[in-house]
mmCIF file of C-alpha atoms in Angstrom:
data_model
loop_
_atom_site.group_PDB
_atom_site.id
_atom_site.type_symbol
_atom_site.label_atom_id
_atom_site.label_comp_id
_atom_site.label_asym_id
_atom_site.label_seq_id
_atom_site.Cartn_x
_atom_site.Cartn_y
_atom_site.Cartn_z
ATOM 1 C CA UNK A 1 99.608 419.709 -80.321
ATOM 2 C CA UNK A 2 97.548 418.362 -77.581
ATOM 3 C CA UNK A 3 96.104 415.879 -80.464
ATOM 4 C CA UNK A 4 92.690 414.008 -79.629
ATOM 5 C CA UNK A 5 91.360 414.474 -75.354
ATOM 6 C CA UNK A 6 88.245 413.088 -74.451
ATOM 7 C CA UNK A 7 86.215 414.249 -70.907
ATOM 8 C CA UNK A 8 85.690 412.931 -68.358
ATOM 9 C CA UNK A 9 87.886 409.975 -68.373
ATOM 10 C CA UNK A 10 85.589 408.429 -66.234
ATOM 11 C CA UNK A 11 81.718 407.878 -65.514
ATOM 12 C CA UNK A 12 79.238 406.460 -63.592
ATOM 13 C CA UNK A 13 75.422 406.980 -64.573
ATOM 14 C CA UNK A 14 72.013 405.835 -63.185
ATOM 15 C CA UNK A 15 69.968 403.987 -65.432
ATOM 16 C CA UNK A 16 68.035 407.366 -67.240
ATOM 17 C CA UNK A 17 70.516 409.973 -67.068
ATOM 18 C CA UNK A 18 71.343 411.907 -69.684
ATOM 19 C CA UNK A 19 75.233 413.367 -70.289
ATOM 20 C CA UNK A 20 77.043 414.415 -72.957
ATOM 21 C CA UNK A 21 80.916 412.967 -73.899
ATOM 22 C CA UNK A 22 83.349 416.084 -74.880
ATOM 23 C CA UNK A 23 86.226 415.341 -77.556
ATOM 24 C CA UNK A 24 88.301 418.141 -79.424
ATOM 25 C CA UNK A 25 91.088 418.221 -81.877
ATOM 26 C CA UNK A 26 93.552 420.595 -82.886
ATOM 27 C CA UNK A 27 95.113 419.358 -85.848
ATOM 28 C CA UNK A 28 92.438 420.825 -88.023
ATOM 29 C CA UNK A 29 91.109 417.344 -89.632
ATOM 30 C CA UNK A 30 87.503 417.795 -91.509
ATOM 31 C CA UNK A 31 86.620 413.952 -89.968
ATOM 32 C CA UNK A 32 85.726 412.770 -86.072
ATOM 33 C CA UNK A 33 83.849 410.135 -84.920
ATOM 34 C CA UNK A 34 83.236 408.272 -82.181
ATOM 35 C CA UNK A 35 83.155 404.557 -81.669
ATOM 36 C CA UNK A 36 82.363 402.106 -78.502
ATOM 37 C CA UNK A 37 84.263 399.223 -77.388
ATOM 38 C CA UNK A 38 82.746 396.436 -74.926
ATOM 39 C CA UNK A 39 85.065 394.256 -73.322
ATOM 40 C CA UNK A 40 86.948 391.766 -75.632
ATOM 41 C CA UNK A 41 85.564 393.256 -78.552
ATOM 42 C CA UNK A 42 86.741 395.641 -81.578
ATOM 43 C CA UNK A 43 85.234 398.993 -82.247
ATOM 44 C CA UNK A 44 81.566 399.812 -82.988
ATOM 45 C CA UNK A 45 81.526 403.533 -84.935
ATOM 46 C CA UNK A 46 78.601 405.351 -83.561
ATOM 47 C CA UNK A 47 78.652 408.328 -85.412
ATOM 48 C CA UNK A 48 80.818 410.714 -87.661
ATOM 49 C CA UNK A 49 81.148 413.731 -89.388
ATOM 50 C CA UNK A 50 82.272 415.100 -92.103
ATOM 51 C CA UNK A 51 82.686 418.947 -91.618
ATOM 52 C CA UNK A 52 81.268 421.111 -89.239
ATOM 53 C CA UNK A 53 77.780 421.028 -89.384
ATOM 54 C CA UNK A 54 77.296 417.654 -91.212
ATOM 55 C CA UNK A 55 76.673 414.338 -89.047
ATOM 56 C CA UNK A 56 75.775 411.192 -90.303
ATOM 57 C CA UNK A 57 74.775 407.416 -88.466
ATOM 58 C CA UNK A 58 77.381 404.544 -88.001
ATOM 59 C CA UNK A 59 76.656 400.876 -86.744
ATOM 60 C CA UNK A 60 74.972 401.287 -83.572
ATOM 61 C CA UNK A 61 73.540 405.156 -83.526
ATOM 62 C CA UNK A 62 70.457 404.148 -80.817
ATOM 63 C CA UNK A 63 70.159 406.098 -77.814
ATOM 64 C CA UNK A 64 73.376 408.581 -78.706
ATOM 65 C CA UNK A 65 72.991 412.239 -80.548
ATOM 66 C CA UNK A 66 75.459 413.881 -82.078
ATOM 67 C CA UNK A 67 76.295 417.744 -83.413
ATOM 68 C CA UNK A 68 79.446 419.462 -84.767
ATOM 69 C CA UNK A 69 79.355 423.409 -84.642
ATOM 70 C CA UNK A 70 83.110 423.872 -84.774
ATOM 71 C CA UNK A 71 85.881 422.277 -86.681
ATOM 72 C CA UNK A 72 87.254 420.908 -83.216
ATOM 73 C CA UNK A 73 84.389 420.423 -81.002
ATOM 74 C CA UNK A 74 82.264 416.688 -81.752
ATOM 75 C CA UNK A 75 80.265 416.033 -78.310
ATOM 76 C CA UNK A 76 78.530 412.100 -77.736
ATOM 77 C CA UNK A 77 75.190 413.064 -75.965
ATOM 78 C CA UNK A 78 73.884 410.274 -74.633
ATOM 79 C CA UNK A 79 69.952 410.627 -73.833
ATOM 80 C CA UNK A 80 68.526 408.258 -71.366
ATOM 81 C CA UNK A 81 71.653 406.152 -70.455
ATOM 82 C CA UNK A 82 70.930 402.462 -70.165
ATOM 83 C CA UNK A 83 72.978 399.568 -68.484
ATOM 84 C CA UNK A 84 73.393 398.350 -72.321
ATOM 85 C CA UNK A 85 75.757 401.638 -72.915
ATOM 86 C CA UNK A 86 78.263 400.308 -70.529
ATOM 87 C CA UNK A 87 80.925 400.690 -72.403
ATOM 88 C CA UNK A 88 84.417 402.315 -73.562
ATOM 89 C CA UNK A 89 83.531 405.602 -75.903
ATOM 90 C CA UNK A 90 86.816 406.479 -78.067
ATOM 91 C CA UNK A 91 86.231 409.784 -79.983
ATOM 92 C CA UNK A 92 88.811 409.782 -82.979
ATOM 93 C CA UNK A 93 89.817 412.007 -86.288
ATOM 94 C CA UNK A 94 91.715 412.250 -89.751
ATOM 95 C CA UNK A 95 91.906 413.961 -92.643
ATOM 96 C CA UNK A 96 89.774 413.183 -95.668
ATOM 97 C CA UNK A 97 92.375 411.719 -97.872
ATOM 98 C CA UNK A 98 94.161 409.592 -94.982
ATOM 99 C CA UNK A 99 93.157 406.350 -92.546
ATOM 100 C CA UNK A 100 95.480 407.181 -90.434
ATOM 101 C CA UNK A 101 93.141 408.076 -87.540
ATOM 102 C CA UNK A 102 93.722 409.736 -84.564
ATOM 103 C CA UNK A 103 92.108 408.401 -81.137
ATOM 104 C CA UNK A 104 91.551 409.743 -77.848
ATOM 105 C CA UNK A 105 92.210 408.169 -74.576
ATOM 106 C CA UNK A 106 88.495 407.103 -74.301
ATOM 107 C CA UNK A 107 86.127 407.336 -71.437
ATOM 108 C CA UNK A 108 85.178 404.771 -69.759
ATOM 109 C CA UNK A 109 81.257 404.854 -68.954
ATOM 110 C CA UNK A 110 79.490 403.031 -66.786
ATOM 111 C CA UNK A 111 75.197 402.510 -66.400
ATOM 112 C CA UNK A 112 73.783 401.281 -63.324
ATOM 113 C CA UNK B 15 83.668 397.993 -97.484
ATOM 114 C CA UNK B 16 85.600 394.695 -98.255
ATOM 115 C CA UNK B 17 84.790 392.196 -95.455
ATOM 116 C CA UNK B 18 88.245 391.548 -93.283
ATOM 117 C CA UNK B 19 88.966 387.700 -91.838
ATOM 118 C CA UNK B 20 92.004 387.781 -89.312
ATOM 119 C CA UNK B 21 93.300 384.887 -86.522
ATOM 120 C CA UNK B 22 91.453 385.824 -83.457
ATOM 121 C CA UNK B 23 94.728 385.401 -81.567
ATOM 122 C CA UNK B 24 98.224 384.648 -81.769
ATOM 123 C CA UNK B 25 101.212 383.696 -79.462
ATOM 124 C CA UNK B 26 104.853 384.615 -80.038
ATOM 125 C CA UNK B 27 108.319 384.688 -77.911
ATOM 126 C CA UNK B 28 110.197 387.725 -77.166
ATOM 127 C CA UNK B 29 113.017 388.522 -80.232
ATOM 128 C CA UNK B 30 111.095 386.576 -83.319
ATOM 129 C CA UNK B 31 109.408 387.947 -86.002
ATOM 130 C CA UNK B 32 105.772 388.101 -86.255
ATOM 131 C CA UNK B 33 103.344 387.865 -89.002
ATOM 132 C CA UNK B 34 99.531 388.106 -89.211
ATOM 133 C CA UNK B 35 97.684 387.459 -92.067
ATOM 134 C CA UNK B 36 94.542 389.445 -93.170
ATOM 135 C CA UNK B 37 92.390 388.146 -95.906
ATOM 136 C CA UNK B 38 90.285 390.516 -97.775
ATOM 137 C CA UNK B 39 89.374 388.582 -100.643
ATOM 138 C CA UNK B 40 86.642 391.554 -102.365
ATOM 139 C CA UNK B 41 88.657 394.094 -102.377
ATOM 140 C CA UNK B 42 88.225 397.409 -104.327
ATOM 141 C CA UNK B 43 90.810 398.683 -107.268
ATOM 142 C CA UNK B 44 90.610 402.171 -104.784
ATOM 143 C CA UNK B 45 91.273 400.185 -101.351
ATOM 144 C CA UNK B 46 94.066 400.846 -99.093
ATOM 145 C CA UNK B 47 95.231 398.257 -96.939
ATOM 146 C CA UNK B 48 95.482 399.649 -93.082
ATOM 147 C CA UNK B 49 96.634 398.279 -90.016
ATOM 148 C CA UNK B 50 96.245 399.673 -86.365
ATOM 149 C CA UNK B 51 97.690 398.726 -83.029
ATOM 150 C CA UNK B 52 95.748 398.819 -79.988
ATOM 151 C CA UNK B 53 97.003 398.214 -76.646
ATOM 152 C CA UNK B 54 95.077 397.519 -72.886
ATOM 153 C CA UNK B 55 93.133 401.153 -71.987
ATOM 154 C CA UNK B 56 93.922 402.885 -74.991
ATOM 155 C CA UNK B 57 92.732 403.574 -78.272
ATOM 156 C CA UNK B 58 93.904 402.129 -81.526
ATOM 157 C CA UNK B 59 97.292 403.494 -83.210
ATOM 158 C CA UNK B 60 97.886 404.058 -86.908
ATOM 159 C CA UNK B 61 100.887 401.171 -87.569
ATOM 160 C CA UNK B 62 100.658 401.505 -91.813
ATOM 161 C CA UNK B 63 99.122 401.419 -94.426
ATOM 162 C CA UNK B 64 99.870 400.177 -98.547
ATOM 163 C CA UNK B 65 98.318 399.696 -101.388
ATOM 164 C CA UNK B 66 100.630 396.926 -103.007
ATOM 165 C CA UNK B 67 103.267 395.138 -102.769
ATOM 166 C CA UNK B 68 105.724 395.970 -99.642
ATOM 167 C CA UNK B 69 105.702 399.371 -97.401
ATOM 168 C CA UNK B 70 108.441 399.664 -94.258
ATOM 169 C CA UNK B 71 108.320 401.923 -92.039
ATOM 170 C CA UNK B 72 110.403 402.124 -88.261
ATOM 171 C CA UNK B 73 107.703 399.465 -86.321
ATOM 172 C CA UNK B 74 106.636 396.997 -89.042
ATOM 173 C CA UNK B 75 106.084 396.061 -93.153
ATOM 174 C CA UNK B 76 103.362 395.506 -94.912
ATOM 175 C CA UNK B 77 103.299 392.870 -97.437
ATOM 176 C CA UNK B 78 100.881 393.132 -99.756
ATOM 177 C CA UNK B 79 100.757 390.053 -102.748
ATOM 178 C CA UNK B 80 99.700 390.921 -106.490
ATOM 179 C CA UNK B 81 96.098 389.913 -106.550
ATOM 180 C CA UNK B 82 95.951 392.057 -103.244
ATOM 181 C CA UNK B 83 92.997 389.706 -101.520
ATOM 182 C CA UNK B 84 95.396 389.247 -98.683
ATOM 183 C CA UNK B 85 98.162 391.383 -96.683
ATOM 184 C CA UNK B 86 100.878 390.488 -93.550
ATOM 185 C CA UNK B 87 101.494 392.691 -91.080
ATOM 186 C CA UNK B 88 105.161 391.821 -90.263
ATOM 187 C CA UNK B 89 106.909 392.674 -86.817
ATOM 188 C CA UNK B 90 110.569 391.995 -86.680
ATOM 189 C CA UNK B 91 111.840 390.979 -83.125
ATOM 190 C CA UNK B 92 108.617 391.347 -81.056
ATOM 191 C CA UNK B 93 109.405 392.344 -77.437
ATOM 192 C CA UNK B 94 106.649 392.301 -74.445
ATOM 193 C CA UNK B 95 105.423 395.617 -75.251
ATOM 194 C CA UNK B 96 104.143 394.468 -78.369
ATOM 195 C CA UNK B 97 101.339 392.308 -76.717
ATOM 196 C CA UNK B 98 98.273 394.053 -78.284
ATOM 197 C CA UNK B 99 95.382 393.586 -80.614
ATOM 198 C CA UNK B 100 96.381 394.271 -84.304
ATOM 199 C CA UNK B 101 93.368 395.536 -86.191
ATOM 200 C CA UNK B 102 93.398 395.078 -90.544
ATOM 201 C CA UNK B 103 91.097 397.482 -92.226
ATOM 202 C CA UNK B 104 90.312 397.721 -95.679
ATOM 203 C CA UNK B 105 89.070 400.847 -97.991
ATOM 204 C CA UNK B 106 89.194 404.060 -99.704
ATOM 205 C CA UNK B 107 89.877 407.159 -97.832
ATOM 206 C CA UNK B 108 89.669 408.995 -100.714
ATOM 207 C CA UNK B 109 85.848 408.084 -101.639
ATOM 208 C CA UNK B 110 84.465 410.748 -103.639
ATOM 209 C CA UNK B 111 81.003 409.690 -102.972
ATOM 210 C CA UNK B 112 81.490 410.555 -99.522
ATOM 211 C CA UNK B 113 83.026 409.547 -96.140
ATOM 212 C CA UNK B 114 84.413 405.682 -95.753
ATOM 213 C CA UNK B 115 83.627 404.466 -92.729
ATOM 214 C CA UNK B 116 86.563 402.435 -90.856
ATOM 215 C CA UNK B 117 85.239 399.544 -89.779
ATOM 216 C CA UNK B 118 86.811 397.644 -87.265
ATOM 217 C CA UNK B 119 86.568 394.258 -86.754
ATOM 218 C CA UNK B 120 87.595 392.049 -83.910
ATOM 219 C CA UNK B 121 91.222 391.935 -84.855
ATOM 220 C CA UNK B 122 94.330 389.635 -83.875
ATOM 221 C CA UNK B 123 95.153 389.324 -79.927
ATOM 222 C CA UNK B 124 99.194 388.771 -79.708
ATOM 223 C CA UNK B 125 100.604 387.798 -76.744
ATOM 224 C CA UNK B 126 104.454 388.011 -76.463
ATOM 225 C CA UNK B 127 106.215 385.556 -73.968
ATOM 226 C CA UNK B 128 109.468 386.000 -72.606
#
């Protein structure tokens, strides 16, 4: 099992840009979501699903979209990437009857 | 989701035992008691989880008192590589209402010394 990978591991954006975050698990878990990290600080959750198909809002869901067509697949699309979204973006997933979560490497993203 | 209150940071020397303390004073009769490790450029890692009184497993034990509104996290002989932020999360993964979020707080910096 390859677990939890995250792309690009890296990223540098201009102020405007849009991109999208890729994360995929093969363990088969019915949860992802994906959380944010600034420096010196714990994790933010972003946004999460529950199934394929279903997406809901976390803490801080501004500026980021989110869809899950497949039981692995749960892209971050950022839309207009601002210096404020600076950030480390850790996509992660479990099962529904279990906290012991699963987390990428993260990407580290970067707004200019 | 029970609030969490944690020591921002602790110190400790290589070879003793280490023990945070996480208070969680409202918590639920369904909430599970979870800890997670998270080291430099990585994401956080499961440690263990309990719902009362003491679970062991190969890295650390959980001890978790009667009226449950706190739990340690308990490392025995810390070693260098154990520098990391420990993370104490409270709640029910098992929700019928719906998903639980995990919500992470800002969690315990330890720093092991030689």
């Amino acid at each position: 099992n390859a677990g939890v990978t995250q792309t690009p591991k890296f990223q540098v954006l201009k102020t405007g840009q849009s991109m999208t975050l890729q994360c995929a698990q093969d363990m088969n878990h019915e949860y992802m979501s994906w959380y944010r990290q600034d420096p010196g600080m714990g994790l933010r959750l972003i946004h999460y699903s529950v199934g394929a198909g279903i997406t809901d809002q976390g803490e801080v869901p501004n500026g980021y979209n989110v869809s899950r067509s497949t039981t692995e697949d749960f892209p971050l699309r950022l839309l207009s990437a601002a210096p404020s979204q600076t950030s480390v973006y850790f996509c992660a997933s479990r099962t529904s009857v279990s906290y012991e979560q699963y987390f990428g490497p993260g990407t580290r993203l970067t707004v200019t | 989701l029970a609030k969490t209150t944690q020591p921002i940071s602790m110190d400790s020397y290589e070879g003793q035992e280490v023990n945070i303390t996480c208070s969680h004073n409202n918590i639920a009769t369904n909430d599970y008691i979870t800890w997670y490790q998270q080291f430099p450029s990585q994401g956080p890692r499961f440690i263990i989880q309990g719902y009362k009184t003491k679970v062991t497993n190969e890295v650390a034990s959980l001890f978790i008192p009667a009226d449950r509104k706190s739990s340690t996290l308990s490392l025995p002989r810390v070693s260098l590589s154990d520098t990391a932020v420990y993370y104490c999360l409270v709640g029910s993964p098992m929700f019928s209402g719906g998903y639980n979020k995990l919500i992470f707080g800002a969690g315990t910096r330890l720093a092991v010394h030689p």
